[in-house]
mmCIF file of C-alpha atoms in Angstrom:
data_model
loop_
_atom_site.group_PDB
_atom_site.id
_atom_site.type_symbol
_atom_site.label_atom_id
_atom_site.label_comp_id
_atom_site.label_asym_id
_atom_site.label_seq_id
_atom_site.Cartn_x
_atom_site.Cartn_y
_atom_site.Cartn_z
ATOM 1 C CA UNK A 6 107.871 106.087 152.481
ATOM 2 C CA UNK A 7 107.414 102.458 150.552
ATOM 3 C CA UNK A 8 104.060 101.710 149.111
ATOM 4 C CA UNK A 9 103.803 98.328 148.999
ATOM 5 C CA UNK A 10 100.586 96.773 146.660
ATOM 6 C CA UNK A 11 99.611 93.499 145.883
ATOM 7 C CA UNK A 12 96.867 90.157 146.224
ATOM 8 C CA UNK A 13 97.225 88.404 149.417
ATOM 9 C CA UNK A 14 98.379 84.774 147.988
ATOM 10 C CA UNK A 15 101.432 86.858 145.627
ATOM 11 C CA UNK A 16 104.225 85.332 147.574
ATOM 12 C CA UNK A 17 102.841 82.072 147.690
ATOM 13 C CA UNK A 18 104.401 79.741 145.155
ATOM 14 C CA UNK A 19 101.482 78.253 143.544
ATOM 15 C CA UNK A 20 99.911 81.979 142.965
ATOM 16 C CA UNK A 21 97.843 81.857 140.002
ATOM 17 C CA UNK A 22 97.817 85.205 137.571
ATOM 18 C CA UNK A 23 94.973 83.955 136.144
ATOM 19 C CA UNK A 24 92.895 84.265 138.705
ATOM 20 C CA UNK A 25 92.979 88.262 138.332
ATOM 21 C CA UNK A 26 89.703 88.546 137.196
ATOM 22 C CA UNK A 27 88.334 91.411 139.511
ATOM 23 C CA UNK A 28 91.343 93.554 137.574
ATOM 24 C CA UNK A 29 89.875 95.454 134.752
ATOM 25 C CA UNK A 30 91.723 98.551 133.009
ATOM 26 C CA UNK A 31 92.342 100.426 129.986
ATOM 27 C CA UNK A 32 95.438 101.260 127.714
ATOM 28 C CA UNK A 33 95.551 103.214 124.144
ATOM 29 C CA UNK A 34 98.960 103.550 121.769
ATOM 30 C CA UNK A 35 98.336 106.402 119.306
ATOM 31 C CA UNK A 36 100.848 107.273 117.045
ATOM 32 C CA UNK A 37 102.489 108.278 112.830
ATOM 33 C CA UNK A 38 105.281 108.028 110.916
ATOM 34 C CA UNK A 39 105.767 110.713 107.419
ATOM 35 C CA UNK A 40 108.221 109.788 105.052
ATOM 36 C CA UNK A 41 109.528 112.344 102.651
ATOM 37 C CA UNK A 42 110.724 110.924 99.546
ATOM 38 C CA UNK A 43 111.711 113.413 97.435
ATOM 39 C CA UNK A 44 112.715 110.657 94.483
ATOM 40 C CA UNK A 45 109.800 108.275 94.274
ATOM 41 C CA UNK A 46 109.672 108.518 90.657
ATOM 42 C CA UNK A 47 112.901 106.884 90.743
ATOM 43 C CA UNK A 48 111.487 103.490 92.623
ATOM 44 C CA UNK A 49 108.056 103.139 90.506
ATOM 45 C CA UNK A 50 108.193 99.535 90.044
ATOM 46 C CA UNK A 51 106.877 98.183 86.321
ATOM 47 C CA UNK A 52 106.058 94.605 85.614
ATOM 48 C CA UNK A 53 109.769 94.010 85.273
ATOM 49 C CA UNK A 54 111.585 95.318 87.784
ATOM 50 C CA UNK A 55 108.444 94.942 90.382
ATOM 51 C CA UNK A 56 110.741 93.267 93.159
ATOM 52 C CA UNK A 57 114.322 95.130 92.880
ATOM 53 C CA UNK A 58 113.458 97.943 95.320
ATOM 54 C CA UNK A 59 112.907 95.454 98.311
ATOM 55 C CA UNK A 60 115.722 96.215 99.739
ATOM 56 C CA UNK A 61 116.202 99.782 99.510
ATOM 57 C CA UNK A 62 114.795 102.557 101.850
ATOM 58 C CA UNK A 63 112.575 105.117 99.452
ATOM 59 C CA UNK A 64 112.995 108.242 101.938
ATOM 60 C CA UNK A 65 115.158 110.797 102.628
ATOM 61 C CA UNK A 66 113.868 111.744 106.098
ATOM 62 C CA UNK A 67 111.483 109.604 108.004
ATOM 63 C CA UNK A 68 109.359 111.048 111.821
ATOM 64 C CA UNK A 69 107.332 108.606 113.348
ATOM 65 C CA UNK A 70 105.798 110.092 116.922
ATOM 66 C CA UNK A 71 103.920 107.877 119.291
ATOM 67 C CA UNK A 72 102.226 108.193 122.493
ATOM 68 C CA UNK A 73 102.315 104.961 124.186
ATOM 69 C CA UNK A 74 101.134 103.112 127.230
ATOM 70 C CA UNK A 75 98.041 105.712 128.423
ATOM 71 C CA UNK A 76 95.873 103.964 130.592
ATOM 72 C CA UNK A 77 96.021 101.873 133.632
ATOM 73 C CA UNK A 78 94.928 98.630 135.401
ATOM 74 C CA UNK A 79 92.015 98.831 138.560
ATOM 75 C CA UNK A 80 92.900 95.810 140.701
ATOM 76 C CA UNK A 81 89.517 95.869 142.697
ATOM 77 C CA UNK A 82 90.510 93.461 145.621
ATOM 78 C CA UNK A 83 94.412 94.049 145.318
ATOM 79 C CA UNK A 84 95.989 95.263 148.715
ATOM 80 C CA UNK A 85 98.143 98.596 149.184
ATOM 81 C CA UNK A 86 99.891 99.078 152.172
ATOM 82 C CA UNK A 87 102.192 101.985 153.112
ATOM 83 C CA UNK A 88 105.612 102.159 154.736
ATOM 84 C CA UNK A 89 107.856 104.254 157.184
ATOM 85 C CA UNK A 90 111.162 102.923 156.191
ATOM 86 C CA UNK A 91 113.209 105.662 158.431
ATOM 87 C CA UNK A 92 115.034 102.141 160.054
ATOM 88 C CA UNK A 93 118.542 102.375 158.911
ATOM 89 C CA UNK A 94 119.251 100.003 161.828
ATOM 90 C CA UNK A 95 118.949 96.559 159.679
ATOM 91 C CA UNK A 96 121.223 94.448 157.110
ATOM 92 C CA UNK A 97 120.021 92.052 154.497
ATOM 93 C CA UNK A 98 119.953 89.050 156.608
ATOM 94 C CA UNK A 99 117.824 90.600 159.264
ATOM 95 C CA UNK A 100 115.265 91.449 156.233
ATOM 96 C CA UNK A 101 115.777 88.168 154.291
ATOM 97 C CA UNK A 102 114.946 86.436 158.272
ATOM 98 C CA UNK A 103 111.485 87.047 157.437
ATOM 99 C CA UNK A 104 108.395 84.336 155.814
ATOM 100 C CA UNK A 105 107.979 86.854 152.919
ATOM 101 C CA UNK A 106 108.716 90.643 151.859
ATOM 102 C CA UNK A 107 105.542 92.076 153.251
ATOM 103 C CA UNK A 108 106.240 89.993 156.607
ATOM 104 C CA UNK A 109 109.797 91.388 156.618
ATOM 105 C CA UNK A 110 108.193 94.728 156.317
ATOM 106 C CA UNK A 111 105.693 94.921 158.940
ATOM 107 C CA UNK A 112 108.031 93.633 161.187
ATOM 108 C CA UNK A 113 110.686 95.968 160.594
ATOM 109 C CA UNK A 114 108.663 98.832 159.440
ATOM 110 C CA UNK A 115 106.115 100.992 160.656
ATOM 111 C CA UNK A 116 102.903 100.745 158.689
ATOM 112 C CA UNK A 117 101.229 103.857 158.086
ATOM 113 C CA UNK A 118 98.148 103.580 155.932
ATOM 114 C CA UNK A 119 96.354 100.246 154.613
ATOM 115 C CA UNK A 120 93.598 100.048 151.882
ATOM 116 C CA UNK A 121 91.881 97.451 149.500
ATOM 117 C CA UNK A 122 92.063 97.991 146.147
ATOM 118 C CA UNK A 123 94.397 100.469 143.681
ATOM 119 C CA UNK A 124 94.755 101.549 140.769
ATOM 120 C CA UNK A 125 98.127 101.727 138.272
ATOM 121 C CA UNK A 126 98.805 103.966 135.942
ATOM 122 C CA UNK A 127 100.349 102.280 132.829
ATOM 123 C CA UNK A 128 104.072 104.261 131.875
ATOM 124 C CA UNK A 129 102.841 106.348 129.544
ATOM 125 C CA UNK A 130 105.409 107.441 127.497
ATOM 126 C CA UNK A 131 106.191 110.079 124.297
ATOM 127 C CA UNK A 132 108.440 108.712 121.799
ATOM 128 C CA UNK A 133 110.231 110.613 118.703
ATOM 129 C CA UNK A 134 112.221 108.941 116.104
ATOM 130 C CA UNK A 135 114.103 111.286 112.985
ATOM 131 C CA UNK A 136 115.591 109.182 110.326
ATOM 132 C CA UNK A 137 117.446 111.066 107.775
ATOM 133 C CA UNK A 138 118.973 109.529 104.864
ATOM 134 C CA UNK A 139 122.686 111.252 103.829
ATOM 135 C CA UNK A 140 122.876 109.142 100.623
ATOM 136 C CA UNK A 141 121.861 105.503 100.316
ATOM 137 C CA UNK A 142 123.786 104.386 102.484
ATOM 138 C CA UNK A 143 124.369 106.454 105.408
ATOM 139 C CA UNK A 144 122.044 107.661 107.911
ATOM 140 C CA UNK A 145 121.328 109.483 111.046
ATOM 141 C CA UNK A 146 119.141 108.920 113.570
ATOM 142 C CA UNK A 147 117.814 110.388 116.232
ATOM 143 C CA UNK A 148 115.652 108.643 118.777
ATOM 144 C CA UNK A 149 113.705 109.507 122.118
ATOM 145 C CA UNK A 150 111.728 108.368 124.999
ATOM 146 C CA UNK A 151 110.507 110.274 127.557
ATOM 147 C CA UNK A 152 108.178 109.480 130.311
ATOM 148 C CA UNK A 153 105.014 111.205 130.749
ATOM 149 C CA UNK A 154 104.103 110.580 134.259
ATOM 150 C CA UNK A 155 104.849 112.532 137.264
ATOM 151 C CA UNK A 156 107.592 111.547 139.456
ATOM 152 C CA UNK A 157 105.725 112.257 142.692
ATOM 153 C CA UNK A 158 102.779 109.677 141.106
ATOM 154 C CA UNK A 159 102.668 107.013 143.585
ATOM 155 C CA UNK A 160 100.624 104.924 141.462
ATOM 156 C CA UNK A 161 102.648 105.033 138.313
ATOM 157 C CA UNK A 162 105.064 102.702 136.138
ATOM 158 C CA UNK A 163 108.010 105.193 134.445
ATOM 159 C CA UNK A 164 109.862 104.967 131.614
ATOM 160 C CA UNK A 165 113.963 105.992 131.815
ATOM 161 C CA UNK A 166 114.124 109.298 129.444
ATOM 162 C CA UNK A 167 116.473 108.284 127.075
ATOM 163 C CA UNK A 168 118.112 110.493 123.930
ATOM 164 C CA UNK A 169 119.338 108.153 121.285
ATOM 165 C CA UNK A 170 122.351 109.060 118.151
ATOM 166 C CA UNK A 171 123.126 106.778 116.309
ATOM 167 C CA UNK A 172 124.780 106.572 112.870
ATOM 168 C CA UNK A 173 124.466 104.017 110.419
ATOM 169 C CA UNK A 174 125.757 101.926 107.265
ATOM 170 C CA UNK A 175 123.186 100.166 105.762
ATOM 171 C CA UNK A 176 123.583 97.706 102.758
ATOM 172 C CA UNK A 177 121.301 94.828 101.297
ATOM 173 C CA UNK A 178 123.772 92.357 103.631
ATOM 174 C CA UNK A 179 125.606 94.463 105.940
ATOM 175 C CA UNK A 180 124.813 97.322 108.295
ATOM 176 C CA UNK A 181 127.136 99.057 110.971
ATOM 177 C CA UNK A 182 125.543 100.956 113.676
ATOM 178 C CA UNK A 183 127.214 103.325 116.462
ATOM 179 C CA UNK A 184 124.337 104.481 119.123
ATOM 180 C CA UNK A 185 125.324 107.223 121.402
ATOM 181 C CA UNK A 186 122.686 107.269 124.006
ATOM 182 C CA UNK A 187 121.622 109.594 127.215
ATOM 183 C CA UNK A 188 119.511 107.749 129.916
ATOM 184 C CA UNK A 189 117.770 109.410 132.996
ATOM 185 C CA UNK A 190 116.585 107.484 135.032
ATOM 186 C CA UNK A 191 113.815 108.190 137.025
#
């Protein structure tokens, strides 16, 4: 099945997005970050030296966690068509034949449900970040993004899950990274 949702002028080429004004939603980011400096009583800045720590980071492990993205967007007098796309019978040029891509599918496809108006859930996502400091100039981090929506939610955007290592030389004008990453997409 293909669910297919949009505003009845979207293919035309003079569509105007800001004409969306019987959309209305909501969306929320909520997140922290800790730093742990174990030696901040080495970077207390006096009248002196007030501007020779700019360029150095102050902690030895830094978390920041953030939820982002919860929320969604009601599109009052958007259309949402559904799909049977069991035809295996068809190329590209046979679909490209047609005025537009919801002509091509009706006329390939068999429609199976038709509504006005849906609603999208924004990708919410959970995101994770370590930062540990070996000395002051190497580092470790670890980074991650993982999607917090359902994969049988029709109505939702995703996120790829993604697992991020990546050690680091920093310096004041040079920095070397090497990211190892994992990425599932969904």
């Amino acid at each position: 099945n293909l669910t297919y949702a949009r505003f009845a002028d979207f293919d035309n080429d003079d569509y105007d997005y800001k004409t969306l004004d019987n959309a209305t939603g909501f969306g929320v980011d909520l997140g922290f970050v800790y730093e742990l400096r174990p030696n901040y009583s080495n970077f207390k800045a006096n009248d002196t030296t007030a501007d020779n720590f700019k360029d150095k980071n102050k902690y030895k492990l830094k978390i920041g966690v953030s939820v982002t993205d919860v929320g969604y967007v009601n599109y009052k007098d958007g259309i949402k068509e559904a799909f049977n796309v069991a035809n295996t019978n068809l190329n590209q040029d046979q679909f490209e034949a047609g005025e537009d891509f919801g002509d091509a599918l009706s006329t390939f496809y068999t429609r199976t449900n038709a509504a006005t108006g849906y609603k999208m859930d924004l990708p919410t996502a959970l995101h994770v970040n370590v930062d540990y400091s070996l000395n002051e100039k190497f580092y470790l981090n670890l980074n991650t993004d993982f999607s917090l929506m359902s994969k049988s939610r029709i109505t939702a955007n995703r996120i790829s899950n993604v697992v991020s290592f990546t050690p680091r030389y920093e310096s004041k004008w040079f920095s070397f990274y090497v990211p190892l990453s994992i990425i599932e997409n969904n």
